[in-house]
PDB file of C-alpha atoms in Angstrom:
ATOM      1  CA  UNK A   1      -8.638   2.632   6.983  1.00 94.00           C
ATOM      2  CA  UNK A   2      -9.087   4.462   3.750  1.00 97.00           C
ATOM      3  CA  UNK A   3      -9.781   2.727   0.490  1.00 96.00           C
ATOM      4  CA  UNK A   4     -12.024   0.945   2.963  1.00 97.00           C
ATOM      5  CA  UNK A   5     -15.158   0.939   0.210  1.00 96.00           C
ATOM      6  CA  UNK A   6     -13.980  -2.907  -1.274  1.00 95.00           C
ATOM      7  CA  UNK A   7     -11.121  -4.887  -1.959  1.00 95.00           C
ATOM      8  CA  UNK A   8      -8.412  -4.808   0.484  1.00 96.00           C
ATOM      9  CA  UNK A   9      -9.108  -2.101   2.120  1.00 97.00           C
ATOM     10  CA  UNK A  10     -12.819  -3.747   2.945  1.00 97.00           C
ATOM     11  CA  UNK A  11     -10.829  -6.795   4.357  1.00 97.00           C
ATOM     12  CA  UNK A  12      -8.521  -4.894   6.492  1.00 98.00           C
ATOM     13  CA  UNK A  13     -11.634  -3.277   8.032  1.00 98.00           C
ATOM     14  CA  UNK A  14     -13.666  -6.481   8.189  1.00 97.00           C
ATOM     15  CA  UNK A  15     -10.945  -8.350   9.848  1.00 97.00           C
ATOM     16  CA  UNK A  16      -9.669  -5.302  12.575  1.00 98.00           C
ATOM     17  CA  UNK A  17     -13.524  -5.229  13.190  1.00 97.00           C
ATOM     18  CA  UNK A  18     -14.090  -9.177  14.303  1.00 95.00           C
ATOM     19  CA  UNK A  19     -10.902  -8.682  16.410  1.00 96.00           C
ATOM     20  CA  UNK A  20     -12.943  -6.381  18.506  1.00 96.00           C
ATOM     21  CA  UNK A  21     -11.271  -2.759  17.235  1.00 97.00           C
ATOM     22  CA  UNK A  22     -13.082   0.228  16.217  1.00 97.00           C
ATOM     23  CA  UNK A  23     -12.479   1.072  13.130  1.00 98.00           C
ATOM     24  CA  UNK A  24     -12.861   4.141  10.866  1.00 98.00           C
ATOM     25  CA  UNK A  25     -13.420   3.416   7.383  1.00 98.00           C
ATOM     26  CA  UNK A  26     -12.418   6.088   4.363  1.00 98.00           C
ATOM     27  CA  UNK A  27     -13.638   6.480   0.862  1.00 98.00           C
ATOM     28  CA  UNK A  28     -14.229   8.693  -1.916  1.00 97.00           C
ATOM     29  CA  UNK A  29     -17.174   6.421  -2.877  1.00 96.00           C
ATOM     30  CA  UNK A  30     -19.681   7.611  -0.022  1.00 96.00           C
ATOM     31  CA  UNK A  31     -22.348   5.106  -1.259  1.00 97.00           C
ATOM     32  CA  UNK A  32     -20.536   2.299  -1.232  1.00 97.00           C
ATOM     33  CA  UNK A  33     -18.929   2.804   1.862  1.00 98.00           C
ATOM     34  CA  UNK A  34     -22.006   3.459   3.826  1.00 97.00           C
ATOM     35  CA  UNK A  35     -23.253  -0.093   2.505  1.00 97.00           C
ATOM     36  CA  UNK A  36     -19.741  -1.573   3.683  1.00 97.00           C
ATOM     37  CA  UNK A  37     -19.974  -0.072   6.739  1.00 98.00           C
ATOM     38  CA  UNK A  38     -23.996  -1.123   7.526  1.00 97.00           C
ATOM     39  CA  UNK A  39     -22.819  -4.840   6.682  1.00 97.00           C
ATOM     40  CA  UNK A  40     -20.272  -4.613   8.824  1.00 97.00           C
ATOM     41  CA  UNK A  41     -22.344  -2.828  12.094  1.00 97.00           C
ATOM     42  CA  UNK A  42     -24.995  -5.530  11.327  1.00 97.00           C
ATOM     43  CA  UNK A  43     -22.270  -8.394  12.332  1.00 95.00           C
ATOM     44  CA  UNK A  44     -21.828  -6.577  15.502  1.00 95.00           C
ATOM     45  CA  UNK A  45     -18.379  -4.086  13.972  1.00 97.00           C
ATOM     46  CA  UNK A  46     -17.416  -1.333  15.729  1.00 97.00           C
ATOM     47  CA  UNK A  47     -17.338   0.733  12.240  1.00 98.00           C
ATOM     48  CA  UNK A  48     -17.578   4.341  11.461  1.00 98.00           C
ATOM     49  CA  UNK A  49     -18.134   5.771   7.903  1.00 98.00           C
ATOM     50  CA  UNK A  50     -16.374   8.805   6.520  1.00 98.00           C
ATOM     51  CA  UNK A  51     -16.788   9.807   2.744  1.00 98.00           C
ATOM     52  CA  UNK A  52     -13.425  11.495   1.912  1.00 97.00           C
ATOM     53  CA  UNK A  53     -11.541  12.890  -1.240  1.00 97.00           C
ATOM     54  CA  UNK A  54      -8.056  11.604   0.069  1.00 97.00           C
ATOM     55  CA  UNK A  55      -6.566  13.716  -2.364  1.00 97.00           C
ATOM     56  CA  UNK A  56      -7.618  17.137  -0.575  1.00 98.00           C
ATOM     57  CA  UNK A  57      -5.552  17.909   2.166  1.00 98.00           C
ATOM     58  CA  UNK A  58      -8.304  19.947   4.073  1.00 98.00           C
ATOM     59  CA  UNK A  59     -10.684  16.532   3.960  1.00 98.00           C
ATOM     60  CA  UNK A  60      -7.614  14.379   4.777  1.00 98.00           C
ATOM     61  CA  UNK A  61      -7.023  16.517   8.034  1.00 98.00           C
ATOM     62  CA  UNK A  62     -10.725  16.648   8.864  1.00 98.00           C
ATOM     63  CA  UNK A  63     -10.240  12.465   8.631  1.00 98.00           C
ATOM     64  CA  UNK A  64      -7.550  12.641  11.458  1.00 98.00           C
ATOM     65  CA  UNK A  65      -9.236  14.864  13.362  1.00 97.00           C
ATOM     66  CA  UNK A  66     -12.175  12.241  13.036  1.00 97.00           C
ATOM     67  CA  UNK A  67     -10.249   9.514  13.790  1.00 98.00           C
ATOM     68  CA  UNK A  68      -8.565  10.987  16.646  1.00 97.00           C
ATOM     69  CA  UNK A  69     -11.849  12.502  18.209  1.00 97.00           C
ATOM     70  CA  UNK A  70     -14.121   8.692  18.345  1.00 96.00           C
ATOM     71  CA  UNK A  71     -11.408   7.114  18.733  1.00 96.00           C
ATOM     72  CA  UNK A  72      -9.134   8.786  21.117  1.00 94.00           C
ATOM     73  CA  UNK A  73      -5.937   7.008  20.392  1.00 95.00           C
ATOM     74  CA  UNK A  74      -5.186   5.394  16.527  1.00 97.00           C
ATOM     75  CA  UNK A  75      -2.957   2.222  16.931  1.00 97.00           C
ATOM     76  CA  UNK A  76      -3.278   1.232  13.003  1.00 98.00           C
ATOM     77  CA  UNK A  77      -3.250   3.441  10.009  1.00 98.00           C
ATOM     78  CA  UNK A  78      -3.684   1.542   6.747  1.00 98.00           C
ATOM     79  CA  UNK A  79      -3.024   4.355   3.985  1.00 97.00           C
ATOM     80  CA  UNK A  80      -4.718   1.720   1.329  1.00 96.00           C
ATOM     81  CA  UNK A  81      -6.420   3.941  -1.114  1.00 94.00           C
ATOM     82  CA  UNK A  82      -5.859   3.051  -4.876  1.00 95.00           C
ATOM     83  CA  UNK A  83      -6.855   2.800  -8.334  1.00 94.00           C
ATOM     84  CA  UNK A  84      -5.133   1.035 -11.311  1.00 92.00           C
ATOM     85  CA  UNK A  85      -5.661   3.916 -14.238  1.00 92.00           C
ATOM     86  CA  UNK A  86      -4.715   3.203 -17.661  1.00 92.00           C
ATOM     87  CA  UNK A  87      -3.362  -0.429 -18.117  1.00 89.00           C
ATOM     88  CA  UNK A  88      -2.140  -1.796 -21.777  1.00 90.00           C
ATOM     89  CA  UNK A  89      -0.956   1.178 -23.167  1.00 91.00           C
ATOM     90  CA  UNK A  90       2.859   2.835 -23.739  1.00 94.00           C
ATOM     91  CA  UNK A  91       3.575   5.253 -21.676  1.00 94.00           C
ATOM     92  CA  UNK A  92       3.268   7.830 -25.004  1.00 96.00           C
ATOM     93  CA  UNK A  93      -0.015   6.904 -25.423  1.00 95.00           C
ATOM     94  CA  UNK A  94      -1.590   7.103 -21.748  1.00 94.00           C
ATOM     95  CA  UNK A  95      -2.990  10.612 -21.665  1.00 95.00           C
ATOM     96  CA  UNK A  96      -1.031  12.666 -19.270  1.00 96.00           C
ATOM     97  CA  UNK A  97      -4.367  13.493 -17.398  1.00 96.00           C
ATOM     98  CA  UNK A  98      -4.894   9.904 -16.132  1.00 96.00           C
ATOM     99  CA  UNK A  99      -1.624   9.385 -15.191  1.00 96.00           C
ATOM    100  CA  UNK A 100      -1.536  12.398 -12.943  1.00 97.00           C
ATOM    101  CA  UNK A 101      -5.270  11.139 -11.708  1.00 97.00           C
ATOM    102  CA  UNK A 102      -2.943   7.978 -10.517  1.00 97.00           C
ATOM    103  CA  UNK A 103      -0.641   9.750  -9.228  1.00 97.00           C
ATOM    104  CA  UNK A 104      -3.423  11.947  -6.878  1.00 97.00           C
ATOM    105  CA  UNK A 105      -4.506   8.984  -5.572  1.00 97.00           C
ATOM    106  CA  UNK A 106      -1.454   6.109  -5.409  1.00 97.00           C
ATOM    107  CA  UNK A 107       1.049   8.527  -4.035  1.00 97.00           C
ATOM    108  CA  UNK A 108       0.005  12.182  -3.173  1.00 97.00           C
ATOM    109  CA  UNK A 109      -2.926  10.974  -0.988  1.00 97.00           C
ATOM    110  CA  UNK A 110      -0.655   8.352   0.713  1.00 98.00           C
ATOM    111  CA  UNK A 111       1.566  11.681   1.540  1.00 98.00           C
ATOM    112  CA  UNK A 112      -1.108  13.641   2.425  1.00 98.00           C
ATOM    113  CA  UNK A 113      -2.591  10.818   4.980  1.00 98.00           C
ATOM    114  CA  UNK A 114       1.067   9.942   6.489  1.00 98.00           C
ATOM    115  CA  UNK A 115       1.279  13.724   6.929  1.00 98.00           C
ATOM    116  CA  UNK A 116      -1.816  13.960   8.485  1.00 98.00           C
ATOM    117  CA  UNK A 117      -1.498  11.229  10.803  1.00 98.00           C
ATOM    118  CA  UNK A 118       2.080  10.321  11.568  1.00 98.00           C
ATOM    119  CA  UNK A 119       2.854  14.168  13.698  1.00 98.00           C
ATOM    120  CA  UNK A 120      -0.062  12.877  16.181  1.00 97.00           C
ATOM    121  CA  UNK A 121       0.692   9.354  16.779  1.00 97.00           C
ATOM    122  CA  UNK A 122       4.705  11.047  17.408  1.00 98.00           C
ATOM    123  CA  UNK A 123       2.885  13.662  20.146  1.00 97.00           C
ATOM    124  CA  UNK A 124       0.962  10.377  21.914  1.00 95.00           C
ATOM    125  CA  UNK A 125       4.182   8.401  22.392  1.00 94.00           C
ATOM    126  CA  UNK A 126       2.252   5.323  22.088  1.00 96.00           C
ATOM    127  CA  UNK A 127       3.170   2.207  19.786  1.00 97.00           C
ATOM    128  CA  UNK A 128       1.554   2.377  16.181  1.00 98.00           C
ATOM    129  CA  UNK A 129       1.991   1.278  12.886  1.00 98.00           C
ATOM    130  CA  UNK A 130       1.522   2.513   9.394  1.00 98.00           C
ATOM    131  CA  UNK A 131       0.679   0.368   6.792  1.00 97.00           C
ATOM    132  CA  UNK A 132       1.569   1.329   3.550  1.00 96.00           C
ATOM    133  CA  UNK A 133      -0.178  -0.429   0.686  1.00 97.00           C
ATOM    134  CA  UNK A 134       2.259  -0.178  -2.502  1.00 97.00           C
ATOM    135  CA  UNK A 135       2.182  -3.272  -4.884  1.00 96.00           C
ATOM    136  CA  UNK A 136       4.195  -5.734  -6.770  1.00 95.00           C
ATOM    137  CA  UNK A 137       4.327  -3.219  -9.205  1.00 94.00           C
ATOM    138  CA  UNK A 138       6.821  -1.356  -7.335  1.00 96.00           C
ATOM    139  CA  UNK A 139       9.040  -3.991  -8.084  1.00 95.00           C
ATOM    140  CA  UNK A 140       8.209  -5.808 -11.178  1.00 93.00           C
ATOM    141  CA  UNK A 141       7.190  -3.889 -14.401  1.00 91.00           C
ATOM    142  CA  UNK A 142       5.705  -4.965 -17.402  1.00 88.00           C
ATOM    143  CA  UNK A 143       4.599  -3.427 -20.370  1.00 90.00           C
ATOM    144  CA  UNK A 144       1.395  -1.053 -20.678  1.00 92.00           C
ATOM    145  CA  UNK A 145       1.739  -0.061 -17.350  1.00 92.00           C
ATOM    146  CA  UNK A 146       3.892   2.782 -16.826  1.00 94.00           C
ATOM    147  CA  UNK A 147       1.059   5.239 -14.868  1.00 95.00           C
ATOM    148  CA  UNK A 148      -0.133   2.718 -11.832  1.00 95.00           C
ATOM    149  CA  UNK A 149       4.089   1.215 -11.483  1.00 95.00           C
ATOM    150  CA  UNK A 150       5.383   4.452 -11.751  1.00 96.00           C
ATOM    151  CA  UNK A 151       2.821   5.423  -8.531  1.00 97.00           C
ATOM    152  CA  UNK A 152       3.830   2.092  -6.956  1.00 97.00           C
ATOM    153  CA  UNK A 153       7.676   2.997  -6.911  1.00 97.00           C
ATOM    154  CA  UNK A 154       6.639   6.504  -5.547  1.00 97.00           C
ATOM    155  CA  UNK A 155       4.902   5.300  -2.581  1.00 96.00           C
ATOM    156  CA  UNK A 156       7.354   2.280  -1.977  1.00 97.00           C
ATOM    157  CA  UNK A 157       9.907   5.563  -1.865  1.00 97.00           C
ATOM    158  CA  UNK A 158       7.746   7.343   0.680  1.00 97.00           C
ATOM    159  CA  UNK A 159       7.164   4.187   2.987  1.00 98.00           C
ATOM    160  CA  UNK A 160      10.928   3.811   3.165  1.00 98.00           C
ATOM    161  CA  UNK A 161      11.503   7.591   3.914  1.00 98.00           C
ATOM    162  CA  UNK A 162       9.324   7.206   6.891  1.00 98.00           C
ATOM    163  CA  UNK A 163      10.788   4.161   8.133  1.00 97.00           C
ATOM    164  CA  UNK A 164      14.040   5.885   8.469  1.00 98.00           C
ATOM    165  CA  UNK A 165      11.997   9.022   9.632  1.00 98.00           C
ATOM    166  CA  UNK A 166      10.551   7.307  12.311  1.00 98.00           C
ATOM    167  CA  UNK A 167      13.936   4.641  13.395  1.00 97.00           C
ATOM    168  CA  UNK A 168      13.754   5.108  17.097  1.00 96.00           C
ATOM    169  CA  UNK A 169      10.059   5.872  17.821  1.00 97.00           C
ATOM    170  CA  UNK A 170       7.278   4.209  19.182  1.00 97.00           C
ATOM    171  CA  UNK A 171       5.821   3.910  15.270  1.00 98.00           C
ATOM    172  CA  UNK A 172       6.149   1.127  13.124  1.00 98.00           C
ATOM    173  CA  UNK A 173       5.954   1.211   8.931  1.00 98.00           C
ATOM    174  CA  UNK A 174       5.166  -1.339   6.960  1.00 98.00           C
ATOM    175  CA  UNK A 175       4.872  -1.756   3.160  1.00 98.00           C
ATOM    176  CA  UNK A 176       1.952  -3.744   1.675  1.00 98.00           C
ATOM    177  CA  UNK A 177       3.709  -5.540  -1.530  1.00 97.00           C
ATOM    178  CA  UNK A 178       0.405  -7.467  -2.984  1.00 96.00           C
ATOM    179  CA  UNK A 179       0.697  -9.026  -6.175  1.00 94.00           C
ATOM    180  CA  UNK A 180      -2.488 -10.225  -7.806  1.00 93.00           C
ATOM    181  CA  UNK A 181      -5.452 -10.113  -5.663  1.00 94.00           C
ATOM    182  CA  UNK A 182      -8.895 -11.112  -6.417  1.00 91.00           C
ATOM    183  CA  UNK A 183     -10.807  -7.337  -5.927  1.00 82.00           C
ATOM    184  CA  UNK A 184     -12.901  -5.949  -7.967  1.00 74.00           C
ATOM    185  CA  UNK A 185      -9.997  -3.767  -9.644  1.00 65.00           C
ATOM    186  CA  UNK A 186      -8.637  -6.460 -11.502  1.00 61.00           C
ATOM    187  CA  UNK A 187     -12.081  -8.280 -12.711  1.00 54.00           C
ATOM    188  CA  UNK A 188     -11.890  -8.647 -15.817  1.00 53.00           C
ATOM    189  CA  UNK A 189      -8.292  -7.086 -16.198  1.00 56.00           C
ATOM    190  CA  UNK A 190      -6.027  -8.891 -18.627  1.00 57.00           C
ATOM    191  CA  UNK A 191      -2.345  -7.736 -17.148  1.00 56.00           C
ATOM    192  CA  UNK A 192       0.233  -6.726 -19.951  1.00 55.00           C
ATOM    193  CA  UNK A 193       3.122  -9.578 -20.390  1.00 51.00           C
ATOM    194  CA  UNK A 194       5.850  -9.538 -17.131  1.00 53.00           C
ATOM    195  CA  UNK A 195       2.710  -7.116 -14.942  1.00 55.00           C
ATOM    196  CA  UNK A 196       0.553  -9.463 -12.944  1.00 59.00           C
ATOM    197  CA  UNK A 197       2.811 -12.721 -11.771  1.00 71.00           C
ATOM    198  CA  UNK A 198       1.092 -16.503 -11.697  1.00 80.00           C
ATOM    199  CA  UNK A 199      -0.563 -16.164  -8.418  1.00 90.00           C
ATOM    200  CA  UNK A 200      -4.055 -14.918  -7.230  1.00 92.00           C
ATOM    201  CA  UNK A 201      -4.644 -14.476  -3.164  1.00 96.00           C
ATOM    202  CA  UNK A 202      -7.982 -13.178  -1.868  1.00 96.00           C
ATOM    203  CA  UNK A 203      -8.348  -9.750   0.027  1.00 96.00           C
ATOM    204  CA  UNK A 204      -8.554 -11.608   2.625  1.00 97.00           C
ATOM    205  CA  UNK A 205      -5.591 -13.435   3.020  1.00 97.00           C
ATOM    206  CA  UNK A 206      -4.120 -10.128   2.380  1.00 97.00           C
ATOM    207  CA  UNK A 207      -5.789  -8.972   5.493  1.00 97.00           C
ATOM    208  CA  UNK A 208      -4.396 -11.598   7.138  1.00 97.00           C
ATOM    209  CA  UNK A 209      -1.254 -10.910   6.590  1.00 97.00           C
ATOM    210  CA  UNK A 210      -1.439  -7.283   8.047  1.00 98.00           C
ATOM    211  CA  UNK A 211      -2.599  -8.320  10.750  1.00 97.00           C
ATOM    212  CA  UNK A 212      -0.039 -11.421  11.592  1.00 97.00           C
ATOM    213  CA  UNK A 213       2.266  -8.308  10.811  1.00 97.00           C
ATOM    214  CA  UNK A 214       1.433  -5.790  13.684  1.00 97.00           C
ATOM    215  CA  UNK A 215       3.749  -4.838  16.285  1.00 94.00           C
ATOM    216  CA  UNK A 216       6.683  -6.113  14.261  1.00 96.00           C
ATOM    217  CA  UNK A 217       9.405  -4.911  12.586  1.00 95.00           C
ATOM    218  CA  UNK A 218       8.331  -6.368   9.702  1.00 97.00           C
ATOM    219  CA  UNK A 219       8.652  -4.103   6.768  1.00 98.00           C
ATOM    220  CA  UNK A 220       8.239  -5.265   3.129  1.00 98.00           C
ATOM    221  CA  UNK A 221       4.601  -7.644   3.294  1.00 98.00           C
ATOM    222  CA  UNK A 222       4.261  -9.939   0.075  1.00 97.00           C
ATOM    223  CA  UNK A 223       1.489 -11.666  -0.012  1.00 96.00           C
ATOM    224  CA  UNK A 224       1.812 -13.876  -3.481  1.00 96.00           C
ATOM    225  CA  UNK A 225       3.506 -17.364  -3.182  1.00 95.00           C
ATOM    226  CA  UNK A 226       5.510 -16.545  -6.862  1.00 94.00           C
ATOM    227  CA  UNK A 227       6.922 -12.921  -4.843  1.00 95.00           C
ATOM    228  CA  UNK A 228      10.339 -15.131  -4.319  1.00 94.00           C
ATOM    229  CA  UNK A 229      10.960 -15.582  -7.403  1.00 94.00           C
ATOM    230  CA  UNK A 230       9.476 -12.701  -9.146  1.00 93.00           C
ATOM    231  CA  UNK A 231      12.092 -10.678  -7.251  1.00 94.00           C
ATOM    232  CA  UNK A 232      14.592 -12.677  -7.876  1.00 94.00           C
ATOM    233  CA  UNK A 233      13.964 -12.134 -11.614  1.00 91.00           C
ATOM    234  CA  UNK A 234      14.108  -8.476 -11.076  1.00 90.00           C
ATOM    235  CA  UNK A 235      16.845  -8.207  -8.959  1.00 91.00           C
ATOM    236  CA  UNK A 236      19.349 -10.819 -11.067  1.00 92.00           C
ATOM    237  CA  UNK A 237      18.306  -8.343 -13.961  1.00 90.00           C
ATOM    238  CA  UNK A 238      20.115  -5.239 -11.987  1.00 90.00           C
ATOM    239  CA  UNK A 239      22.942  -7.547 -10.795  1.00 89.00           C
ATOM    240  CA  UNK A 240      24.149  -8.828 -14.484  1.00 89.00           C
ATOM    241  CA  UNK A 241      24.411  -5.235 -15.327  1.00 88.00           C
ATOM    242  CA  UNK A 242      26.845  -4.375 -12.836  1.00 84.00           C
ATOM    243  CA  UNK A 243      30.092  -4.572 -14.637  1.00 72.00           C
ATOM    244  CA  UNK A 244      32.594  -5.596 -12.011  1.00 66.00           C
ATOM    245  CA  UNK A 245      32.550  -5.696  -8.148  1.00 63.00           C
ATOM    246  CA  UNK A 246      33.200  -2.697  -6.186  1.00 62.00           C
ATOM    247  CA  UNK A 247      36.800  -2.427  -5.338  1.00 65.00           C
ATOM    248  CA  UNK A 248      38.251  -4.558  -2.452  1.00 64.00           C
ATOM    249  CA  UNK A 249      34.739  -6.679  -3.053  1.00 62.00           C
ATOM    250  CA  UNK A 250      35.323  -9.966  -3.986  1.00 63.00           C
ATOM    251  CA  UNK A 251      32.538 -11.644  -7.004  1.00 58.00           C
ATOM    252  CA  UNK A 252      30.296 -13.385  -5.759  1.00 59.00           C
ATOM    253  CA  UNK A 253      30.011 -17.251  -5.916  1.00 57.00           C
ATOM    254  CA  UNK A 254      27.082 -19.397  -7.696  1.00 48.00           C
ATOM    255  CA  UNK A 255      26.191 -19.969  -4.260  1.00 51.00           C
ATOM    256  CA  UNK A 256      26.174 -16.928  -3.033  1.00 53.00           C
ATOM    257  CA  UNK A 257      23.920 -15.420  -6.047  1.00 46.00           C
ATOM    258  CA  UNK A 258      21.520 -18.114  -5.552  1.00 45.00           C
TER     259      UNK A 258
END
């Protein structure tokens, strides 16, 4: 579970934990993870600790070596680790730094952890899933928020490479899609116009969610009640710009586009 210091990633581990799984719990913030993680052992979890820079590949194998060696077998990997960077400003103006700070962490650790992980679960033969947490925001853009979207779309890419990577094995994928979510990320965060949707859902429910999901074949997981028609939106948007059918397709009716 990395990310695992708060927010969702907390959740995930908090809720694997009272279904009676042992969990390992990742984070760059060592501190707050070990507080996390002592909560969580208190209410009788089966939680380990591991302070890691997802963004180094040497830590992110020592992780899987971790997680293989107490554990034995993985059945879940949640690659959940996130930040939001630079929100409110045009892309000109977000110092190129920060963005590729986003990028370490939204998309190149998600790599690096799939990497990692994925070859191992293939050698057991033994059902798993990966759970990729992406956002809304790999959808739906709105101003200001070119770094963190941009990220989004990269790692919505990568969750749909593996799926058709791994077609025909014993391991799932899954994309996370949250929209808002009560964390604290987004305390305090006023979203640029079109970014954050109408809807707030705890971590929790998010949690939920991933779990109800396991086993499946579900892949895209939205979690906001306004997802419907937030995709809609974006999606009608492509579809008016396509100039004419392909040939031999017939248009499509107003029922059909609803």
């Amino acid at each position: 579970m990395t990310g695992a210091a708060g927010g969702i990633g907390l959740a995930l581990s908090a809720r694997f934990a009272r279904a009676g799984a042992a969990v390992v719990m990742a984070d760059v913030e060592g501190d707050a993870l070990r507080r996390r993680a002592a909560e969580l052992t208190a209410q009788g979890a089966r939680v380990t600790a591991v302070t890691a820079d997802l963004t180094d590949p040497d830590a992110v194998e020592r992780l899987a070596d971790t997680a293989f060696d107490l554990l034995g077998d993985v059945d879940v990997v949640c690659n959940n680790a996130g930040v939001l960077g630079p929100v409110g400003q045009p892309l000109w103006e977000v110092p190129l730094e920060r963005m590729r700070q986003v990028f370490e962490v939204n998309h190149w650790a998600h790599v690096l952890v799939a990497r990692a992980f994925v070859p191992r679960l293939l050698e057991r033969g033994r059902p798993a899933h990966l759970i990729h947490t992406a956002s809304m925001s790999a959808f739906v853009v709105g101003a200001g928020s070119a770094a963190y979207a941009a990220s989004k779309h990269a790692d919505l890419a990568v969750a749909r490479s593996l799926r058709a990577d791994l077609r025909g094995t014993a391991v799932k994928v899954s994309v996370l899609c949250p929209g808002r979510v009560d964390t604290p990320m987004v305390h305090g965060l006023t979203a640029p116009p079109g970014a954050g949707g109408d809807t707030t859902v705890s971590a929790e429910d998010v949690a939920g969610l991933v779990w109800e999901a396991l086993g499946s074949d579900r892949f895209y997981l939205f979690s906001n009640p306004d997802a419907p028609l937030r995709l809609r939106d974006q999606f009608d948007d492509v579809r008016r710009h396509l100039s004419s059918p392909p040939p031999g397709l017939p248009p499509r009716t107003p029922e059909e586009a609803l």
